[in-house]
Amino acid sequence: MIFPTIEFAAFFAVVLSLSWLLMPHPWAWKPMILAASYLFYGYADARFVLLLVASTLFNQTAARAIHRWHDRRILIAAVAGNLGLLGWFKYYGFFALSVNEALRGVGLPAPLPLLQVALPIGISFFTFQAISYVVDIHRGVTAPAPLLDFAVYEAFFPHLVAGPIVRASEFLPQLTTPRDPRRVPLYRALLLILGGLAKKVVLADLIATRLVDPVFAVPAQHSSAEVLAAVYGYAVQIYCDFSAYSDIAIGLALLLGFRFPDNFDRPYAARSLQEFWRRWHMTLSRWLRDHIYLPLGGSRAGPRRTQLNLMITMMLGGLWHGAAWTFVLWGTLHGAALALERRLRARRDRLGRPAGRSAARPVSLPLPRREAAPVPVPAGGLLTEPALRPTTTPAHLASGPARELGSAPGPAPGPASPSRVRTWIGRLVVFHFVCATWVLFRAPDLGTAGQVFARLVSRPGPAPLVTPTVVAAILAGLATAAVPRAWWIVVRGQFARLGVGLQIVLITAAVTVIYHAVGTQTVSPFIYFRF
């Protein structure tokens, strides 16, 4: 059940009405929202609901055992069980094929059967949330929730399929008291949903069908100009597609009275690769930081070990995205570039350090700052929009390298400063590195990726796929990735001040444009559905 469809609109209208009707009665609301989430998940294949239920029961049992006995071995067994479930459904075929091909290369028979294992939608996301739940209980960040509450947390349909990856400590406290419909930031929710629908249907799907899909299907049949446009186009497509899902999910949750952490923050405006990973898929980045990078030792064992930890973290992050060597190579390249970027920065700092100043400088994983938590604003603020303030760092991360992980970018340089030139050079270099590695992300195999790179420089000629409409969609998508968040807040404020009649007219016009953009075509699934 895809968000931009009539089926989902009808489903959500019923769920939203029942949710606010039953909200004052948690004993009725929780079973209702759980049943609705299972219906949403089982719409394509009801069998996968049993898998979700099994994951819920397994992790709740493990959580209670960890909380009661404080035994690290139980935690290891719980994490291994979750990874085993994910590995079977997502990686068995990749592993078996890789082993069989390696043995066939040296003349040995293939020992592993090749099975067609169906990949449940969203298994990577709800598995990571389950792992986060049991790990946080072991660390003392949260206590085991009642079974029904945990089931709602793991199955909550707005973020079930493709995130954001919401921590139990962020979601479960919101279940303790009924939400107040008068405090729902309605305008923010509506603009997030409408903006997400526009990015998905008007921009991402148009770029995909008219440019990216034809070029990546047979790159050898297209000119260098078309291939180059497709590389840029896919960078815009994946941003518009995935950020659209996140925006819609956050907006839907807001309408239901829940707040999710942000997942994107103008990633293509990043001045370094470190900053890019603070801005892209932020909830996954913090998961990788807290559950892979820090347990590996983070930056506590010197520069070489830090670089190795970065490489391992990013390589596993690439493998999380898909069971293919293209994803492994994509993650490895990002890890290597991050390590190189940090090494160059450390060398530059040493050369520019005044005499007598300490050479010690913390080295951090380039992952996002901790989310901002909503706090009420005084009366007369922008709508019911929350102000933002940093959350308190958990006790287990309150010292040492954790302080390094959330360093914000420095102040913007002045208009006449040479630093501004370096800033734009950094943005261009990072953007083109990211675009180049997106080729591996999009290509079905390494051979196709090689053809794309070769075609970039080997075939001048006409570019009939690069139409004015496609170019305008790419530029519009880049613009959405560059607009400061403060501008959107101003837009929400201006929209809220309009009369109700004009608001209805504008919303109707936006929905009409989106509807005509879809036309008679079927809405394509979100890219991250397959991860």
mmCIF file of C-alpha atoms in Angstrom, residues 97-307:
data_model
loop_
_atom_site.group_PDB
_atom_site.id
_atom_site.type_symbol
_atom_site.label_atom_id
_atom_site.label_comp_id
_atom_site.label_asym_id
_atom_site.label_seq_id
_atom_site.Cartn_x
_atom_site.Cartn_y
_atom_site.Cartn_z
ATOM 1 C CA LEU A 97 25.704 -17.278 -5.148
ATOM 2 C CA SER A 98 29.012 -15.666 -4.143
ATOM 3 C CA VAL A 99 30.290 -18.864 -2.488
ATOM 4 C CA ASN A 100 29.198 -21.064 -5.379
ATOM 5 C CA GLU A 101 30.832 -18.812 -7.977
ATOM 6 C CA ALA A 102 34.068 -18.657 -5.973
ATOM 7 C CA LEU A 103 34.225 -22.457 -5.676
ATOM 8 C CA ARG A 104 33.262 -22.921 -9.304
ATOM 9 C CA GLY A 105 36.224 -20.735 -10.246
ATOM 10 C CA VAL A 106 38.622 -23.265 -8.689
ATOM 11 C CA GLY A 107 36.826 -26.299 -10.075
ATOM 12 C CA LEU A 108 34.830 -27.322 -6.992
ATOM 13 C CA PRO A 109 31.106 -28.140 -7.021
ATOM 14 C CA ALA A 110 28.621 -25.625 -5.657
ATOM 15 C CA PRO A 111 27.685 -26.712 -2.094
ATOM 16 C CA LEU A 112 24.834 -24.289 -1.390
ATOM 17 C CA PRO A 113 21.385 -24.510 -2.990
ATOM 18 C CA LEU A 114 20.081 -21.352 -4.634
ATOM 19 C CA LEU A 115 16.683 -20.671 -3.085
ATOM 20 C CA GLN A 116 14.169 -18.024 -4.072
ATOM 21 C CA VAL A 117 13.597 -16.281 -0.723
ATOM 22 C CA ALA A 118 10.997 -13.508 -0.855
ATOM 23 C CA LEU A 119 12.223 -10.293 0.762
ATOM 24 C CA PRO A 120 9.655 -8.890 3.211
ATOM 25 C CA ILE A 121 9.129 -5.171 2.721
ATOM 26 C CA GLY A 122 10.699 -3.057 5.436
ATOM 27 C CA ILE A 123 12.510 -5.926 7.179
ATOM 28 C CA SER A 124 15.735 -3.904 7.426
ATOM 29 C CA PHE A 125 13.957 -1.052 9.182
ATOM 30 C CA PHE A 126 11.934 -2.956 11.763
ATOM 31 C CA THR A 127 14.886 -5.254 12.465
ATOM 32 C CA PHE A 128 17.164 -2.292 13.183
ATOM 33 C CA GLN A 129 14.515 -0.797 15.456
ATOM 34 C CA ALA A 130 14.250 -4.093 17.334
ATOM 35 C CA ILE A 131 18.028 -4.259 17.759
ATOM 36 C CA SER A 132 18.046 -0.684 19.029
ATOM 37 C CA TYR A 133 15.336 -1.584 21.554
ATOM 38 C CA VAL A 134 17.190 -4.509 23.153
ATOM 39 C CA VAL A 135 20.535 -2.681 23.085
ATOM 40 C CA ASP A 136 19.063 0.400 24.774
ATOM 41 C CA ILE A 137 17.542 -1.803 27.484
ATOM 42 C CA HIS A 138 20.941 -3.408 28.059
ATOM 43 C CA ARG A 139 22.520 0.061 28.290
ATOM 44 C CA GLY A 140 19.847 1.291 30.697
ATOM 45 C CA VAL A 141 18.536 3.955 28.322
ATOM 46 C CA THR A 142 14.989 2.592 28.522
ATOM 47 C CA ALA A 143 13.033 -0.119 30.313
ATOM 48 C CA PRO A 144 11.006 -2.900 28.694
ATOM 49 C CA ALA A 145 7.620 -1.657 27.531
ATOM 50 C CA PRO A 146 4.384 -3.613 27.843
ATOM 51 C CA LEU A 147 4.028 -6.093 25.005
ATOM 52 C CA LEU A 148 1.207 -4.156 23.357
ATOM 53 C CA ASP A 149 3.195 -0.911 23.441
ATOM 54 C CA PHE A 150 6.255 -2.553 21.919
ATOM 55 C CA ALA A 151 4.111 -4.182 19.235
ATOM 56 C CA VAL A 152 2.692 -0.775 18.326
ATOM 57 C CA TYR A 153 6.203 0.710 18.256
ATOM 58 C CA GLU A 154 7.604 -1.943 15.932
ATOM 59 C CA ALA A 155 4.579 -2.067 13.597
ATOM 60 C CA PHE A 156 3.474 1.604 13.548
ATOM 61 C CA PHE A 157 2.609 1.959 9.870
ATOM 62 C CA PRO A 158 3.898 5.482 9.021
ATOM 63 C CA HIS A 159 7.534 4.431 9.510
ATOM 64 C CA LEU A 160 7.236 0.648 9.193
ATOM 65 C CA VAL A 161 8.331 0.229 5.586
ATOM 66 C CA ALA A 162 11.115 2.777 5.033
ATOM 67 C CA GLY A 163 11.745 4.704 8.221
ATOM 68 C CA PRO A 164 12.702 7.028 9.767
ATOM 69 C CA ILE A 165 14.352 4.624 12.214
ATOM 70 C CA VAL A 166 12.712 5.794 15.430
ATOM 71 C CA ARG A 167 14.172 4.777 18.770
ATOM 72 C CA ALA A 168 12.006 3.191 21.409
ATOM 73 C CA SER A 169 13.015 5.963 23.827
ATOM 74 C CA GLU A 170 11.562 8.497 21.363
ATOM 75 C CA PHE A 171 8.325 6.672 20.581
ATOM 76 C CA LEU A 172 7.249 4.731 23.655
ATOM 77 C CA PRO A 173 6.939 7.742 26.005
ATOM 78 C CA GLN A 174 4.432 9.208 23.553
ATOM 79 C CA LEU A 175 2.166 6.220 24.218
ATOM 80 C CA THR A 176 1.909 6.906 27.927
ATOM 81 C CA THR A 177 -0.660 9.707 27.636
ATOM 82 C CA PRO A 178 -3.336 10.424 25.018
ATOM 83 C CA ARG A 179 -2.367 13.087 22.478
ATOM 84 C CA ASP A 180 -4.330 16.326 22.252
ATOM 85 C CA PRO A 181 -5.724 17.054 18.751
ATOM 86 C CA ARG A 182 -5.579 20.770 19.516
ATOM 87 C CA ARG A 183 -1.778 20.573 19.743
ATOM 88 C CA VAL A 184 -1.263 18.860 16.392
ATOM 89 C CA PRO A 185 0.881 21.105 14.120
ATOM 90 C CA LEU A 186 -1.651 20.759 11.317
ATOM 91 C CA TYR A 187 -0.020 23.110 8.825
ATOM 92 C CA ARG A 188 3.373 21.503 9.170
ATOM 93 C CA ALA A 189 1.844 18.045 8.694
ATOM 94 C CA LEU A 190 -0.147 19.060 5.614
ATOM 95 C CA LEU A 191 2.788 20.823 3.967
ATOM 96 C CA LEU A 192 5.082 17.879 4.685
ATOM 97 C CA ILE A 193 2.613 15.461 3.110
ATOM 98 C CA LEU A 194 1.847 17.643 0.082
ATOM 99 C CA GLY A 195 5.525 18.470 -0.401
ATOM 100 C CA GLY A 196 6.433 14.796 -0.145
ATOM 101 C CA LEU A 197 3.774 13.799 -2.666
ATOM 102 C CA ALA A 198 5.015 16.476 -5.072
ATOM 103 C CA LYS A 199 8.655 15.388 -4.721
ATOM 104 C CA LYS A 200 7.724 11.756 -5.292
ATOM 105 C CA VAL A 201 5.153 12.009 -8.086
ATOM 106 C CA VAL A 202 6.026 15.234 -9.881
ATOM 107 C CA LEU A 203 9.834 15.059 -9.646
ATOM 108 C CA ALA A 204 11.261 11.642 -8.699
ATOM 109 C CA ASP A 205 8.959 9.464 -10.814
ATOM 110 C CA LEU A 206 9.172 11.800 -13.806
ATOM 111 C CA ILE A 207 12.978 11.824 -13.761
ATOM 112 C CA ALA A 208 13.032 8.044 -13.322
ATOM 113 C CA THR A 209 10.653 7.123 -16.146
ATOM 114 C CA ARG A 210 11.851 9.689 -18.698
ATOM 115 C CA LEU A 211 15.598 9.567 -18.116
ATOM 116 C CA VAL A 212 17.177 7.417 -15.419
ATOM 117 C CA ASP A 213 15.476 4.063 -16.021
ATOM 118 C CA PRO A 214 16.033 4.009 -19.824
ATOM 119 C CA VAL A 215 19.695 5.017 -19.515
ATOM 120 C CA PHE A 216 20.618 2.577 -16.723
ATOM 121 C CA ALA A 217 18.737 -0.257 -18.457
ATOM 122 C CA VAL A 218 20.996 -0.099 -21.543
ATOM 123 C CA PRO A 219 23.730 2.533 -21.084
ATOM 124 C CA ALA A 220 25.489 1.385 -24.265
ATOM 125 C CA GLN A 221 22.621 2.775 -26.357
ATOM 126 C CA HIS A 222 22.849 6.325 -25.025
ATOM 127 C CA SER A 223 25.138 9.287 -25.611
ATOM 128 C CA SER A 224 27.522 10.750 -23.088
ATOM 129 C CA ALA A 225 25.214 13.722 -22.540
ATOM 130 C CA GLU A 226 22.290 11.444 -21.720
ATOM 131 C CA VAL A 227 24.390 9.317 -19.380
ATOM 132 C CA LEU A 228 25.727 12.399 -17.583
ATOM 133 C CA ALA A 229 22.205 13.795 -17.240
ATOM 134 C CA ALA A 230 21.041 10.413 -15.899
ATOM 135 C CA VAL A 231 23.797 10.413 -13.270
ATOM 136 C CA TYR A 232 22.711 13.838 -12.058
ATOM 137 C CA GLY A 233 19.090 12.796 -12.464
ATOM 138 C CA TYR A 234 19.465 9.760 -10.224
ATOM 139 C CA ALA A 235 21.080 11.881 -7.502
ATOM 140 C CA VAL A 236 17.975 14.069 -7.583
ATOM 141 C CA GLN A 237 15.598 11.117 -7.946
ATOM 142 C CA ILE A 238 16.857 9.204 -4.923
ATOM 143 C CA TYR A 239 16.843 12.338 -2.774
ATOM 144 C CA CYS A 240 13.332 13.378 -3.835
ATOM 145 C CA ASP A 241 12.039 9.811 -3.552
ATOM 146 C CA PHE A 242 13.441 8.943 -0.144
ATOM 147 C CA SER A 243 13.042 12.346 1.467
ATOM 148 C CA ALA A 244 9.463 12.331 0.141
ATOM 149 C CA TYR A 245 8.742 9.095 2.002
ATOM 150 C CA SER A 246 10.294 10.504 5.163
ATOM 151 C CA ASP A 247 8.333 13.752 4.863
ATOM 152 C CA ILE A 248 5.046 11.931 4.314
ATOM 153 C CA ALA A 249 5.752 9.521 7.179
ATOM 154 C CA ILE A 250 6.564 12.397 9.547
ATOM 155 C CA GLY A 251 3.446 14.274 8.410
ATOM 156 C CA LEU A 252 1.171 11.266 8.850
ATOM 157 C CA ALA A 253 2.602 10.635 12.309
ATOM 158 C CA LEU A 254 2.009 14.276 13.232
ATOM 159 C CA LEU A 255 -1.652 13.996 12.209
ATOM 160 C CA LEU A 256 -1.897 10.962 14.489
ATOM 161 C CA GLY A 257 -0.263 12.922 17.323
ATOM 162 C CA PHE A 258 3.284 11.512 17.148
ATOM 163 C CA ARG A 259 6.608 13.207 16.470
ATOM 164 C CA PHE A 260 9.402 11.532 14.530
ATOM 165 C CA PRO A 261 12.999 12.722 14.202
ATOM 166 C CA ASP A 262 14.004 14.427 10.974
ATOM 167 C CA ASN A 263 15.739 12.278 8.374
ATOM 168 C CA PHE A 264 17.203 14.791 5.897
ATOM 169 C CA ASP A 265 18.742 18.247 6.190
ATOM 170 C CA ARG A 266 19.829 19.639 2.810
ATOM 171 C CA PRO A 267 22.430 16.906 2.127
ATOM 172 C CA TYR A 268 23.563 18.282 -1.234
ATOM 173 C CA ALA A 269 24.553 21.547 0.444
ATOM 174 C CA ALA A 270 27.211 19.685 2.467
ATOM 175 C CA ARG A 271 30.721 21.173 2.367
ATOM 176 C CA SER A 272 32.417 17.883 3.221
ATOM 177 C CA LEU A 273 31.583 14.206 3.073
ATOM 178 C CA GLN A 274 31.541 14.216 6.866
ATOM 179 C CA GLU A 275 28.824 16.857 6.760
ATOM 180 C CA PHE A 276 26.931 14.964 4.041
ATOM 181 C CA TRP A 277 26.526 12.001 6.355
ATOM 182 C CA ARG A 278 25.244 14.289 9.080
ATOM 183 C CA ARG A 279 22.525 15.399 6.686
ATOM 184 C CA TRP A 280 21.588 12.257 4.699
ATOM 185 C CA HIS A 281 19.386 9.499 6.171
ATOM 186 C CA MET A 282 20.163 10.877 9.606
ATOM 187 C CA THR A 283 18.362 8.197 11.622
ATOM 188 C CA LEU A 284 20.338 5.422 9.913
ATOM 189 C CA SER A 285 23.572 7.362 10.399
ATOM 190 C CA ARG A 286 23.059 7.667 14.144
ATOM 191 C CA TRP A 287 22.126 3.955 14.291
ATOM 192 C CA LEU A 288 25.403 3.043 12.584
ATOM 193 C CA ARG A 289 27.259 5.378 14.937
ATOM 194 C CA ASP A 290 25.745 4.012 18.137
ATOM 195 C CA HIS A 291 25.600 0.318 17.242
ATOM 196 C CA ILE A 292 28.665 -0.247 15.038
ATOM 197 C CA TYR A 293 31.150 2.626 15.140
ATOM 198 C CA LEU A 294 31.202 3.246 18.905
ATOM 199 C CA PRO A 295 31.229 -0.469 19.882
ATOM 200 C CA LEU A 296 34.207 -0.907 17.515
ATOM 201 C CA GLY A 297 36.046 1.694 19.565
ATOM 202 C CA GLY A 298 35.136 4.885 17.733
ATOM 203 C CA SER A 299 38.036 7.325 17.763
ATOM 204 C CA ARG A 300 39.552 6.131 21.051
ATOM 205 C CA ALA A 301 42.387 4.004 19.649
ATOM 206 C CA GLY A 302 44.239 6.455 17.435
ATOM 207 C CA PRO A 303 43.931 7.647 13.833
ATOM 208 C CA ARG A 304 44.610 4.317 12.102
ATOM 209 C CA ARG A 305 42.058 2.413 14.126
ATOM 210 C CA THR A 306 39.567 5.244 13.667
ATOM 211 C CA GLN A 307 39.982 5.018 9.892
#
